[in-house]
C-alpha cells in the first residue's frame, strides 16, 4: 500500500513539475490525500492500473493539472468527487475517471 503520513515525507517530490506517475504498480489501499500537495505537477497525473480501493480524495481537486489526469483501472469505492470532476473542464488533454475513459 502507498501511504503518506505527512507532507515532509513527500520530500523532493514537491519539486516535480512535469509529471507524476504511479501506474501499473499494484498499489492498493487508500490513495493518500497528501498527494494533492504536489500541486506543481501540471502536465501528467497518472495513477492508473493499480488497486486503490478507497474513495478518490476530494483534495485532488486542488491540483493544477493542465494535460492528463488518469485515475482509471483502479477499484475506487465511490464516484468521482465533484471537486475532481471540475478539473476535467480545465484539462486540455485527457481526463479518465475510475471506471470510464472520458476524454476532454
Tab-separated table of C-alpha atoms in Angstrom:
chain	number	residue	atom	x	y	z
A	1	UNK	CA	0.000	0.000	0.000
A	2	UNK	CA	1.065	3.566	-0.610
A	3	UNK	CA	0.933	5.829	2.393
A	4	UNK	CA	1.987	9.351	3.224
A	5	UNK	CA	1.930	10.312	6.883
A	6	UNK	CA	2.977	13.917	6.378
A	7	UNK	CA	3.992	16.446	3.773
A	8	UNK	CA	7.608	16.130	4.919
A	9	UNK	CA	7.634	12.549	3.703
A	10	UNK	CA	6.873	13.797	0.206
A	11	UNK	CA	10.361	15.307	0.250
A	12	UNK	CA	11.734	16.082	-3.196
A	13	UNK	CA	8.511	15.014	-4.850
A	14	UNK	CA	7.378	18.559	-4.140
A	15	UNK	CA	9.818	19.703	-6.824
A	16	UNK	CA	8.101	17.707	-9.576
A	17	UNK	CA	6.560	19.855	-12.268
A	18	UNK	CA	6.067	17.851	-15.444
A	19	UNK	CA	4.579	14.573	-14.296
A	20	UNK	CA	3.720	12.178	-11.522
A	21	UNK	CA	3.214	8.520	-12.342
A	22	UNK	CA	2.414	5.668	-10.019
A	23	UNK	CA	0.819	3.490	-12.644
A	24	UNK	CA	0.909	-0.269	-13.057
A	25	UNK	CA	2.474	-0.810	-9.625
A	26	UNK	CA	-0.200	-2.997	-7.983
A	27	UNK	CA	-0.610	-0.379	-5.243
A	28	UNK	CA	-3.644	-0.827	-3.027
A	29	UNK	CA	-5.494	0.707	-0.130
A	30	UNK	CA	-6.310	4.386	0.110
A	31	UNK	CA	-4.951	6.968	-2.296
A	32	UNK	CA	-3.248	9.417	0.111
A	33	UNK	CA	-4.826	12.861	0.323
A	34	UNK	CA	-1.310	14.290	0.758
A	35	UNK	CA	-0.696	13.734	-2.958
A	36	UNK	CA	-2.737	16.891	-3.545
A	37	UNK	CA	0.205	18.811	-2.078
A	38	UNK	CA	2.104	18.064	-5.280
A	39	UNK	CA	0.292	20.928	-6.951
A	40	UNK	CA	3.338	21.975	-9.007
A	41	UNK	CA	2.776	18.948	-11.270
A	42	UNK	CA	0.917	20.417	-14.218
A	43	UNK	CA	1.374	18.050	-17.149
A	44	UNK	CA	0.537	14.479	-16.149
A	45	UNK	CA	-1.035	12.745	-13.197
A	46	UNK	CA	-1.100	9.020	-13.918
A	47	UNK	CA	-2.455	6.912	-11.067
A	48	UNK	CA	-3.985	4.294	-13.342
A	49	UNK	CA	-3.798	0.486	-13.312
A	50	UNK	CA	-3.397	-0.078	-9.581
A	51	UNK	CA	-5.775	-1.468	-6.983
A	52	UNK	CA	-6.710	1.591	-4.933
A	53	UNK	CA	-9.935	0.781	-3.091
A	54	UNK	CA	-10.767	3.967	-1.220
A	55	UNK	CA	-12.775	6.879	-2.483
A	56	UNK	CA	-10.971	9.406	-4.667
A	57	UNK	CA	-9.765	12.190	-2.346
A	58	UNK	CA	-11.613	15.465	-2.885
A	59	UNK	CA	-8.271	17.201	-2.228
A	60	UNK	CA	-7.141	16.147	-5.713
A	61	UNK	CA	-9.474	18.874	-6.955
A	62	UNK	CA	-6.799	21.376	-5.874
A	63	UNK	CA	-4.328	20.078	-8.466
A	64	UNK	CA	-3.174	22.320	-11.303
A	65	UNK	CA	-3.249	19.619	-13.971
A	66	UNK	CA	-3.306	21.035	-17.491
A	67	UNK	CA	-2.976	17.960	-19.704
A	68	UNK	CA	-3.675	14.479	-18.278
A	69	UNK	CA	-5.329	13.176	-15.134
A	70	UNK	CA	-5.762	9.405	-15.269
A	71	UNK	CA	-7.346	7.562	-12.348
A	72	UNK	CA	-8.806	4.686	-14.352
A	73	UNK	CA	-8.442	0.948	-13.775
A	74	UNK	CA	-8.485	1.072	-10.004
A	75	UNK	CA	-11.136	-0.190	-7.617
A	76	UNK	CA	-12.314	3.094	-6.106
A	77	UNK	CA	-15.421	2.635	-3.965
A	78	UNK	CA	-17.249	5.835	-4.897
A	79	UNK	CA	-17.983	8.175	-7.740
A	80	UNK	CA	-15.539	10.860	-8.761
A	81	UNK	CA	-15.931	13.810	-6.357
A	82	UNK	CA	-17.313	16.985	-7.901
A	83	UNK	CA	-14.074	18.813	-6.995
A	84	UNK	CA	-12.098	16.368	-9.120
A	85	UNK	CA	-14.739	16.208	-11.833
A	86	UNK	CA	-14.469	20.016	-12.144
A	87	UNK	CA	-10.831	19.591	-13.140
A	88	UNK	CA	-11.915	17.836	-16.317
A	89	UNK	CA	-13.289	21.081	-17.744
A	90	UNK	CA	-9.906	22.762	-17.416
A	91	UNK	CA	-7.753	19.872	-18.614
A	92	UNK	CA	-6.591	20.330	-22.182
A	93	UNK	CA	-5.723	16.687	-22.797
A	94	UNK	CA	-7.499	13.742	-21.304
A	95	UNK	CA	-9.346	13.032	-18.106
A	96	UNK	CA	-10.095	9.455	-17.189
A	97	UNK	CA	-12.076	8.556	-14.120
A	98	UNK	CA	-12.067	5.410	-12.034
A	99	UNK	CA	-14.452	3.397	-14.149
A	100	UNK	CA	-14.718	5.003	-17.568
A	101	UNK	CA	-12.441	6.579	-20.115
A	102	UNK	CA	-13.587	10.166	-20.521
A	103	UNK	CA	-11.630	12.368	-22.897
A	104	UNK	CA	-11.955	16.140	-22.741
